[in-house]
mmCIF file of C-alpha atoms and ligand atoms in Angstrom:
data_model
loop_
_atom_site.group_PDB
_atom_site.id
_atom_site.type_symbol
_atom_site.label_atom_id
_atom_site.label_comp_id
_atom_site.label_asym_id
_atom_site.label_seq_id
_atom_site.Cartn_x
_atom_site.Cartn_y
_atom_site.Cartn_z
ATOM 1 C CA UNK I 1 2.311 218.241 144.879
ATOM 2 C CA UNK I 2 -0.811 216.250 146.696
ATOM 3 C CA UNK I 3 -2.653 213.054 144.773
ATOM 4 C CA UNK I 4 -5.042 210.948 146.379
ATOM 5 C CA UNK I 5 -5.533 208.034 145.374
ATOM 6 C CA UNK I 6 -8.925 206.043 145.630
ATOM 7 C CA UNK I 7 -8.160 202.305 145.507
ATOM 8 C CA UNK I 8 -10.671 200.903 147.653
ATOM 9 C CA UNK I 9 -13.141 202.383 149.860
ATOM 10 C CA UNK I 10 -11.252 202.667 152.461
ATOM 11 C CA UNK I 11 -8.815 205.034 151.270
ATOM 12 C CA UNK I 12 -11.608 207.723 152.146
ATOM 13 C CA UNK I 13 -12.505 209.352 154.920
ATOM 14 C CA UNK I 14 -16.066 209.568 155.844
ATOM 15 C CA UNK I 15 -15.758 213.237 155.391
ATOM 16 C CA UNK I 16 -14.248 212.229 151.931
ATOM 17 C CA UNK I 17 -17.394 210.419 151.145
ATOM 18 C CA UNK I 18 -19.839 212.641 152.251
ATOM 19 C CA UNK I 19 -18.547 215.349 150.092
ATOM 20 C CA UNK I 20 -17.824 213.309 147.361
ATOM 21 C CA UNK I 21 -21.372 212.015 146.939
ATOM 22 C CA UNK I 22 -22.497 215.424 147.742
ATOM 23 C CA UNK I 23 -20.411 217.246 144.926
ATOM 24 C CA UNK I 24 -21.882 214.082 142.494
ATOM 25 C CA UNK I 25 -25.029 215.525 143.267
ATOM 26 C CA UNK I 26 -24.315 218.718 142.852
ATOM 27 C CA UNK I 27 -23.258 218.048 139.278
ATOM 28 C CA UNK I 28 -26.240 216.636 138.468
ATOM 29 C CA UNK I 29 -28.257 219.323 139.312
ATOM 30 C CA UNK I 30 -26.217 222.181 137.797
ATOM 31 C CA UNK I 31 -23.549 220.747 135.876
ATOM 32 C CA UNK I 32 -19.681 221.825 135.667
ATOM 33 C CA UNK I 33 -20.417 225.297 135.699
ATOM 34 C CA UNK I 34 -17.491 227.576 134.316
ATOM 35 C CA UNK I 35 -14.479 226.087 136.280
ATOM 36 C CA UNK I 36 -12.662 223.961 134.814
ATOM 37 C CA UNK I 37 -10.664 221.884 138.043
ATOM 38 C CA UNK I 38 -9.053 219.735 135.366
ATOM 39 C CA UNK I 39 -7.311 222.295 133.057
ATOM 40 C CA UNK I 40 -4.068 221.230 132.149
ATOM 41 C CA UNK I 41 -3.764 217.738 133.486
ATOM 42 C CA UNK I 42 -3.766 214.435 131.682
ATOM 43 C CA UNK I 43 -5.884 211.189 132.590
ATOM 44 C CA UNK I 44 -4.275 207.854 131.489
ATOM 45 C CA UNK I 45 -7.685 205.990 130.659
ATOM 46 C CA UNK I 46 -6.476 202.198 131.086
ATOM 47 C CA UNK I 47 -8.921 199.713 130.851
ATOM 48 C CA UNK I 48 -8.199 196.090 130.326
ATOM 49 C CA UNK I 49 -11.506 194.988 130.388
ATOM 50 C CA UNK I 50 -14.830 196.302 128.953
ATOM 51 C CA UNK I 51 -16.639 199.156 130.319
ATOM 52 C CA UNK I 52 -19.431 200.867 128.873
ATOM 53 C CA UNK I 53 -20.159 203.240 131.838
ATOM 54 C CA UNK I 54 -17.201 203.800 134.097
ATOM 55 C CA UNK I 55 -15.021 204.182 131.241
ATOM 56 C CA UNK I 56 -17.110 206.685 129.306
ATOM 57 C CA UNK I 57 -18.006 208.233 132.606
ATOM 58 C CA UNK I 58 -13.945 209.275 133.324
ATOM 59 C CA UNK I 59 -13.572 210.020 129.640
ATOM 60 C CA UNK I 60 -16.298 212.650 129.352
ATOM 61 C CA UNK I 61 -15.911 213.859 133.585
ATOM 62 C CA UNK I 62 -11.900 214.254 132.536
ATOM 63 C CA UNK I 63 -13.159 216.510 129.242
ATOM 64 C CA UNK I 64 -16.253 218.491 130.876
ATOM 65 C CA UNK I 65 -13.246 219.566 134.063
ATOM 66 C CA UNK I 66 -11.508 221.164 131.515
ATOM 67 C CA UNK I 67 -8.575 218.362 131.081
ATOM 68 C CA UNK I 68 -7.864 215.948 128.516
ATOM 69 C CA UNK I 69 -6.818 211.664 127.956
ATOM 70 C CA UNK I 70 -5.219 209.443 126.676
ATOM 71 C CA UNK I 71 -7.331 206.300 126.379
ATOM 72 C CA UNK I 72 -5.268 202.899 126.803
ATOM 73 C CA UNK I 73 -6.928 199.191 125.895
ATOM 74 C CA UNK I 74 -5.773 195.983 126.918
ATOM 75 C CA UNK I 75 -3.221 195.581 124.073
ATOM 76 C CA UNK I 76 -1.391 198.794 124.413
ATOM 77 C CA UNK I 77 0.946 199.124 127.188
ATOM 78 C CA UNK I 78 4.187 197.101 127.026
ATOM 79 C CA UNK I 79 3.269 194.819 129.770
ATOM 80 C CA UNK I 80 1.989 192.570 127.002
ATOM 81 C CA UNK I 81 5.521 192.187 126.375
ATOM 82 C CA UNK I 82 7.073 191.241 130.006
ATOM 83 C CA UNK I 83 7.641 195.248 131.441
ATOM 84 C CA UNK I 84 7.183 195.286 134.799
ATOM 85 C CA UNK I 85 4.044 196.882 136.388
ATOM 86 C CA UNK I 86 6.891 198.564 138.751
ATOM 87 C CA UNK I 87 8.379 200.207 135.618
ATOM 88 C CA UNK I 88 5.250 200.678 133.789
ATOM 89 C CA UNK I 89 3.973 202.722 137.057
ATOM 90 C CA UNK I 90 7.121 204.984 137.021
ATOM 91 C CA UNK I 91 7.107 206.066 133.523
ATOM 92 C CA UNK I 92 3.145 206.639 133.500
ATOM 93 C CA UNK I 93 3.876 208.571 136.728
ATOM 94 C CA UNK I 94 6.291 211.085 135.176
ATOM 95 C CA UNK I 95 3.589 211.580 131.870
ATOM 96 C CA UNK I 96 0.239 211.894 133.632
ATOM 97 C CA UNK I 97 -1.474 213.508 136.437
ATOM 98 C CA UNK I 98 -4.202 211.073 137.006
ATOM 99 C CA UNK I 99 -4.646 207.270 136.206
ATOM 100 C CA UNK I 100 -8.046 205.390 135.890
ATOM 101 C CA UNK I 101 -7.197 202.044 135.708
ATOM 102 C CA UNK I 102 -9.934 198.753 135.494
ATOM 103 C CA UNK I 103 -8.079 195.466 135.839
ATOM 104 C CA UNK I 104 -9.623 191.900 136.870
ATOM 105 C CA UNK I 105 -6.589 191.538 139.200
ATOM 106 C CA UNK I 106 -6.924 192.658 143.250
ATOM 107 C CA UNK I 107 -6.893 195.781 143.914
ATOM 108 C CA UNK I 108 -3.041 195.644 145.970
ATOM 109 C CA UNK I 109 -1.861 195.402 142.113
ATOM 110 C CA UNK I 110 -3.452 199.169 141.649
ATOM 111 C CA UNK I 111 -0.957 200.093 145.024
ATOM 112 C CA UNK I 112 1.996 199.217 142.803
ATOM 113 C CA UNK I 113 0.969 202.565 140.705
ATOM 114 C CA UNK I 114 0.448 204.852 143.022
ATOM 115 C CA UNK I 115 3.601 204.180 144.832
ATOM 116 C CA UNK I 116 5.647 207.341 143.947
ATOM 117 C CA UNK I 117 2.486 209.280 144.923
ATOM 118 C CA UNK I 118 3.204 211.260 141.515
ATOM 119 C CA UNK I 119 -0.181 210.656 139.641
ATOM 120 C CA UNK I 120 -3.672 209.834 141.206
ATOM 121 C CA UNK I 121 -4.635 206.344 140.716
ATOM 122 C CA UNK I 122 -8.518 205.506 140.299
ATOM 123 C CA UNK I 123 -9.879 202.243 140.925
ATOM 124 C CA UNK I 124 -12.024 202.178 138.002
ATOM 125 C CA UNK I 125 -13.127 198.238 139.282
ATOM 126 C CA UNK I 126 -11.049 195.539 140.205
ATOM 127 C CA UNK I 127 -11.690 191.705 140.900
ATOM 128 C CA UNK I 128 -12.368 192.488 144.585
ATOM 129 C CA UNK I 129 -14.074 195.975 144.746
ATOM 130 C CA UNK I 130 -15.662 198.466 142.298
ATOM 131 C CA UNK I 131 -15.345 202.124 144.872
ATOM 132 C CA UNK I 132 -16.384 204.225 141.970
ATOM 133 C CA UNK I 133 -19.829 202.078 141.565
ATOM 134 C CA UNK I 134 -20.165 202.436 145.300
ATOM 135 C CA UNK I 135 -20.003 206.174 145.210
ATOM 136 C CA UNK I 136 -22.511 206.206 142.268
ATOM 137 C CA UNK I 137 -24.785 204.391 144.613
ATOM 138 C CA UNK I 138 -24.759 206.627 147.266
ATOM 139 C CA UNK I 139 -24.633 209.912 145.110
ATOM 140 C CA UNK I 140 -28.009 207.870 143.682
ATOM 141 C CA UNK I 141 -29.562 207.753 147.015
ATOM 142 C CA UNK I 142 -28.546 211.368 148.240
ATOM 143 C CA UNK I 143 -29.842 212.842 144.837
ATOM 144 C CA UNK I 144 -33.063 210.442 145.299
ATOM 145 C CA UNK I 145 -34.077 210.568 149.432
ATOM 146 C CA UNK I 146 -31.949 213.696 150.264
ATOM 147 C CA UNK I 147 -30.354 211.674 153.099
ATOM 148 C CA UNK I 148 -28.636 208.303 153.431
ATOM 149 C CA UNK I 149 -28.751 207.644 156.656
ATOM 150 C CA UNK I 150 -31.959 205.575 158.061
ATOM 151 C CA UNK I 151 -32.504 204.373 154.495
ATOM 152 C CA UNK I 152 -32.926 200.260 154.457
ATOM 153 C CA UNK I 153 -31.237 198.396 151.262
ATOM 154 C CA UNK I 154 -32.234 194.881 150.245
ATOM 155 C CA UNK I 155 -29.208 193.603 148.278
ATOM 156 C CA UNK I 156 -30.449 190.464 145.944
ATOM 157 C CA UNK I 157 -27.417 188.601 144.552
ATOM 158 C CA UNK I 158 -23.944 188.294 144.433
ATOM 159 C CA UNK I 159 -22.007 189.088 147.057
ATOM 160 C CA UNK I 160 -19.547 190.853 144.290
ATOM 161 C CA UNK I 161 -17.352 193.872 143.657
ATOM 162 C CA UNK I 162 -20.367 196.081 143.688
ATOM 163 C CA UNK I 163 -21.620 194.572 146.700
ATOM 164 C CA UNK I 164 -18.551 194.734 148.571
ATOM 165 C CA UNK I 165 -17.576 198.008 147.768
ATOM 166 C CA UNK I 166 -21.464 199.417 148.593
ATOM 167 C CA UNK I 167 -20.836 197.603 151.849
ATOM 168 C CA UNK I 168 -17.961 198.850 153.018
ATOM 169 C CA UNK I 169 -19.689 202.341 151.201
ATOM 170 C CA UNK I 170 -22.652 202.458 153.429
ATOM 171 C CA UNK I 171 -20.820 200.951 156.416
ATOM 172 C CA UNK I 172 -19.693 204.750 156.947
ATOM 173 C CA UNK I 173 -23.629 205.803 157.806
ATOM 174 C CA UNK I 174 -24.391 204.025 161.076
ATOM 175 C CA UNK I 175 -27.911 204.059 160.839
ATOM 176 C CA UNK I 176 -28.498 203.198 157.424
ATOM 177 C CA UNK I 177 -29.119 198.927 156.412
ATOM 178 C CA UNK I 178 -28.190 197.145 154.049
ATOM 179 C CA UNK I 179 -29.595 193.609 153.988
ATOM 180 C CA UNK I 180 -27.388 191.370 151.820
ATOM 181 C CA UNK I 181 -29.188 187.498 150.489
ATOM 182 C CA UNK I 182 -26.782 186.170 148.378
ATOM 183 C CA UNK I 183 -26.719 182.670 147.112
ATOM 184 C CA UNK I 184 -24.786 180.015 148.851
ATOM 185 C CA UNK I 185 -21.562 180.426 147.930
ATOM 186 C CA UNK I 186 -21.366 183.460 146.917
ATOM 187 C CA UNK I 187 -21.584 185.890 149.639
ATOM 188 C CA UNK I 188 -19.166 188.638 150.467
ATOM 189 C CA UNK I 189 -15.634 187.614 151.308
ATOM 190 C CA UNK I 190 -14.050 187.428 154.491
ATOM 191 C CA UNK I 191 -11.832 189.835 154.462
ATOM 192 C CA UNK I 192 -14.780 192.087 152.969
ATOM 193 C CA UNK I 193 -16.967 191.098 155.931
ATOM 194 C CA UNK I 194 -14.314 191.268 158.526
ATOM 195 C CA UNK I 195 -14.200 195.191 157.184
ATOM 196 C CA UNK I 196 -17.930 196.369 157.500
ATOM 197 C CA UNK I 197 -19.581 197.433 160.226
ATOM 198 C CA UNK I 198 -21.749 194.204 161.443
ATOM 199 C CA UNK I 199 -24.752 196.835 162.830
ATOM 200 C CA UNK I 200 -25.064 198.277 159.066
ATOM 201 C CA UNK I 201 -24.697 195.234 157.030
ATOM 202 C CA UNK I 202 -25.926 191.626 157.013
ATOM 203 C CA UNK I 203 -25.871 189.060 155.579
ATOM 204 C CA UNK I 204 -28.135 185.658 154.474
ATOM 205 C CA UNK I 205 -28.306 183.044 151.839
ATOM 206 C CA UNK I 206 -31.642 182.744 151.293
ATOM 207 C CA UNK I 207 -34.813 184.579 150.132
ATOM 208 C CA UNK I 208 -36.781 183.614 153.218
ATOM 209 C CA UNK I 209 -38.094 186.568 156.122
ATOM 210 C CA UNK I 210 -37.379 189.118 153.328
ATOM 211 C CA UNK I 211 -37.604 192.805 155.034
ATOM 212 C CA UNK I 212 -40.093 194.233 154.819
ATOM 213 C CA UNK I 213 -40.756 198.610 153.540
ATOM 214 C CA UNK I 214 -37.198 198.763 152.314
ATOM 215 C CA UNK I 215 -36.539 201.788 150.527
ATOM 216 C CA UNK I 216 -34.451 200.224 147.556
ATOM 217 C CA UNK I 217 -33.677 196.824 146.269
ATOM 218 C CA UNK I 218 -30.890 196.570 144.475
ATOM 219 C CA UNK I 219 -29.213 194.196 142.517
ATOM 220 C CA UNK I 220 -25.750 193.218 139.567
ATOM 221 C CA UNK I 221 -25.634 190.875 136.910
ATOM 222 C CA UNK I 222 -25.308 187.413 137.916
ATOM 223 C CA UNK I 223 -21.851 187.269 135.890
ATOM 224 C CA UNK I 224 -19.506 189.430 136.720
ATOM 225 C CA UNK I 225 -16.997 190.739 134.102
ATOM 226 C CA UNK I 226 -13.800 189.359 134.300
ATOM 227 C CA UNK I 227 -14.734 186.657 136.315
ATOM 228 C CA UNK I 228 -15.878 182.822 136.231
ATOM 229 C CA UNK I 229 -17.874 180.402 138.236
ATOM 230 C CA UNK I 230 -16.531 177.367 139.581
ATOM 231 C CA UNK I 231 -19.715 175.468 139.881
ATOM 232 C CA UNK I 232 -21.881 174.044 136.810
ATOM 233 C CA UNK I 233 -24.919 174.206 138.384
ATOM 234 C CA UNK I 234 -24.459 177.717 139.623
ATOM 235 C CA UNK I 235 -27.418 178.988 137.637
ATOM 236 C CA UNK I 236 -29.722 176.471 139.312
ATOM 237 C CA UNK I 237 -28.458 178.362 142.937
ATOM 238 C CA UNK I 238 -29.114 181.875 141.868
ATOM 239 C CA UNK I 239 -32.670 180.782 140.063
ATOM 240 C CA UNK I 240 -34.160 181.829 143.522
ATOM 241 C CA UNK I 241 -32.283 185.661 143.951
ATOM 242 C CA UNK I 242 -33.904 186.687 140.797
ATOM 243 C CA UNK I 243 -35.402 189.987 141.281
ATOM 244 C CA UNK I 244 -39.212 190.282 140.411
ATOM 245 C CA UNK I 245 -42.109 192.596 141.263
ATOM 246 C CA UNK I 246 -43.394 190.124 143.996
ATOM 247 C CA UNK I 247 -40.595 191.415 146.334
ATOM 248 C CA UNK I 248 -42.494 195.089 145.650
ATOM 249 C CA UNK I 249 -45.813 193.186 147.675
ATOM 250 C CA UNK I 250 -43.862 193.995 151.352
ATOM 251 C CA UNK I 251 -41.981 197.002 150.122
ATOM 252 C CA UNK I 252 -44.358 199.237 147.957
ATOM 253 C CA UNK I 253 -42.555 202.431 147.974
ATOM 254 C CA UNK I 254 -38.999 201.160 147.372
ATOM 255 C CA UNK I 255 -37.045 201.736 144.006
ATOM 256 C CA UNK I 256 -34.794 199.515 142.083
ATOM 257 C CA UNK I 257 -31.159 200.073 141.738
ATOM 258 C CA UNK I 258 -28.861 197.853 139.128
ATOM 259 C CA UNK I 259 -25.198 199.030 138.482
ATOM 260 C CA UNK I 260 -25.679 197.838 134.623
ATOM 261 C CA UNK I 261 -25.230 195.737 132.413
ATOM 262 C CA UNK I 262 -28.418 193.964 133.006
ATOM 263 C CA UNK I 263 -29.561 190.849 131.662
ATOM 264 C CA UNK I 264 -33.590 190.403 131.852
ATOM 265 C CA UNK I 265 -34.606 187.496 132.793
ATOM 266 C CA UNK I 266 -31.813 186.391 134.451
ATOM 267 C CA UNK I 267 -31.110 188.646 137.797
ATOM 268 C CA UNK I 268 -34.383 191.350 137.266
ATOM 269 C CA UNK I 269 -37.324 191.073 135.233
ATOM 270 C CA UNK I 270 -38.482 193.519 132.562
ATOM 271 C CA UNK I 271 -40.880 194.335 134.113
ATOM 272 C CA UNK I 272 -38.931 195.740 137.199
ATOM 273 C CA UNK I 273 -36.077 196.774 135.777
ATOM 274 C CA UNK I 274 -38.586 199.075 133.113
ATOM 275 C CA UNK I 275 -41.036 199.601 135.635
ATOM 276 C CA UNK I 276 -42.154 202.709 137.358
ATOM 277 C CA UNK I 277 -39.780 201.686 140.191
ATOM 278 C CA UNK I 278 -36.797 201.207 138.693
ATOM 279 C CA UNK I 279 -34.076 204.082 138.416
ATOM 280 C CA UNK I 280 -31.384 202.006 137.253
ATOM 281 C CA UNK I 281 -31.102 204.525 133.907
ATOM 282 C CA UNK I 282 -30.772 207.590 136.508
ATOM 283 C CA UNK I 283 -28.120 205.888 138.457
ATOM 284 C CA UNK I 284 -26.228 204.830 135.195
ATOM 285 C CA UNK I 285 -26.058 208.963 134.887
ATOM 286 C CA UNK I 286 -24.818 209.270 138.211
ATOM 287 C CA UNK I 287 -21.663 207.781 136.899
ATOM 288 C CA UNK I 288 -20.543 210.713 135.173
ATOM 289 C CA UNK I 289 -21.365 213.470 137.704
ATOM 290 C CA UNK I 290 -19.499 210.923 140.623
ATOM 291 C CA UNK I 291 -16.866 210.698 138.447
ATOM 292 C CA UNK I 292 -16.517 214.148 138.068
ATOM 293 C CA UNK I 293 -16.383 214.612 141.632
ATOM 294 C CA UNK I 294 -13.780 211.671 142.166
ATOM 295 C CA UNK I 295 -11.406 213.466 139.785
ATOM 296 C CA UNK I 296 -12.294 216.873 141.290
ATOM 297 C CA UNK I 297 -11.400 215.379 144.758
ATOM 298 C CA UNK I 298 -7.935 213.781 143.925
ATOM 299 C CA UNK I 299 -6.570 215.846 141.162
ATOM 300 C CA UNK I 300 -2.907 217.171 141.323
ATOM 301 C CA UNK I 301 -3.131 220.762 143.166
ATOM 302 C CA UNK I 302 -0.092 222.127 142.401
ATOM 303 C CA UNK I 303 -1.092 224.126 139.346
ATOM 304 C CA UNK I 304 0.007 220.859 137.091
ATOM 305 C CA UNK I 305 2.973 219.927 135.494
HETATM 306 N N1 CP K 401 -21.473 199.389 136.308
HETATM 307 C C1 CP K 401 -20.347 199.394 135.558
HETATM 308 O O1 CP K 401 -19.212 199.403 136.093
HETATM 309 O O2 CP K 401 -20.581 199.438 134.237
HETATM 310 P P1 CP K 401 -19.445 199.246 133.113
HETATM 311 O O3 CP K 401 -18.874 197.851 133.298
HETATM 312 O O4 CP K 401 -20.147 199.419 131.819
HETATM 313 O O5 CP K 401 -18.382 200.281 133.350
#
């Protein structure tokens, strides 16, 4: 029997990536096809917090492959009652084949269910890193430039799951950029930064010397789900990392890119976000055929239970 498990981005090799993204793009432009990768296997579909994408995405990727699931909520499993996530990870092991999980706990928690190596565990996003999201991104920018490497990305906000995973994501291309300005505070962790290849990705926490012909800006909602901010006033720091079509003056060409849920007039403006720039609504699509390709990639080859 052979899972993989994708946990964080760096459970994947950049060979792992590359066809990953290229398989997402693949679906996209000619859909499942007639094989059905997924036929007789089960996908636990756990989510303990909302999801109107990812969720959906794994749902209808899991169905279109051929296989089927069992959708979970946050009141379901018997954890609620004091079962250990040990226990809960051996008995879901034994039942399923793959398990897309979305918790706001760190991502080490996810390790605990893929211990027995029986069923593939999917980070579907945790507190620390959202790897599915990153892989959207970059199926995004194959499907949209036909190459990621050389491509410059202006990052506007908070150094957050998204961010980190599409860091650690693009720190696999060595001559693609990603420019990071995230408000003070609220940069990319430590351990994120101490993972990512300094050439590829930097960092500032400010909105001055902005590059200039980027090829995307991108951006995520100022508040993260699951999470909270410790400072009051944080709104008054992010004011200036709001996304409008002045930063379009020095970068003409360059789309927009938002991982969704937005909120105009907070982190983007309509008129960027709806604008002729933006393909935020493609990229939301991209989630299905990525997904597709993340459950082609680490689905249970031995012909199933
Ligand atoms: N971008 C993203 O993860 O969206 P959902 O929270 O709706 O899944």
């Amino acid at each position: 029997m052979t899972v993989r498990h994708l946990i964080s981005v760096d459970d994947l090799s950049d060979g792992d990536i590359r066809k990953i993204v290229a398989r997402g793009v693949e679906f996209r432009e000619r859909g499942a096809g007639a094989d059905r990768p997924l036929a007789g296997r089960i996908a636990g579909i756990y989510f303990g917090k909302t999801s109107t994408r990812t969720r959906t995405a794994f749902t209808a990727g899991t169905l279109r492959l051929g296989g089927q699931v069992i959708p979970l909520g946050p009141g379901d499993l018997q954890t609620n009652t004091g079962e250990s996530i040990e226990d809960t990870a051996r008995v879901l092991g034994r039942m399923l084949d793959v398990f897309v999980m979305r918790t706001a706990g760190d991502p080490a928690e996810m390790r605990t269910f893929a211990e027995e190596d029986r069923m593939a565990v999917i980070n579907a996003m945790s507190a620390t890193e959202h790897p599915t999201q990153a892989l959207t991104d970059i199926t995004t920018l194959l499907w949209r430039f036909g190459d990621v490497e050389g491509l410059r990305i202006l990052y506007v906000g908070e150094g957050n799951n998204t961010a980190s995973a599409l860091a650690l994501a693009l720190s696999r291309y060595p001559s693609a950029r990603l420019e990071l300005r995230t408000p003070p505070g609220y940069g990319l962790a430590d351990d994120i930064l101490a993972r990512v290849d300094p050439e590829v990705v930097t960092e500032r926490h400010d909105m001055d010397d902005l590059p200039k012909g980027v090829n995307v800006v991108y951006t995520t909602r100022w508040q993260t789900t699951g999470t909270t901010k410790p400072d009051a006033n944080w709104r008054e720091i992010f004011a200036p990392f709001q996304v409008t079509t002045a930063l379009w003056e020095d970068s003409p060409q360059a789309v927009f890119m938002h991982d969704l849920p937005a909120h105009r007039g907070e982190e983007v403006t309509p008129e960027v976000i709806d604008g002729k720039h933006s393909i935020a609504f493609d990229q939301a699509e991209n989630k299905l055929h990525s997904a597709m390709a993340v459950l082609e990639w680490c689905r249970v080859e031995d012909g199933g239970r």
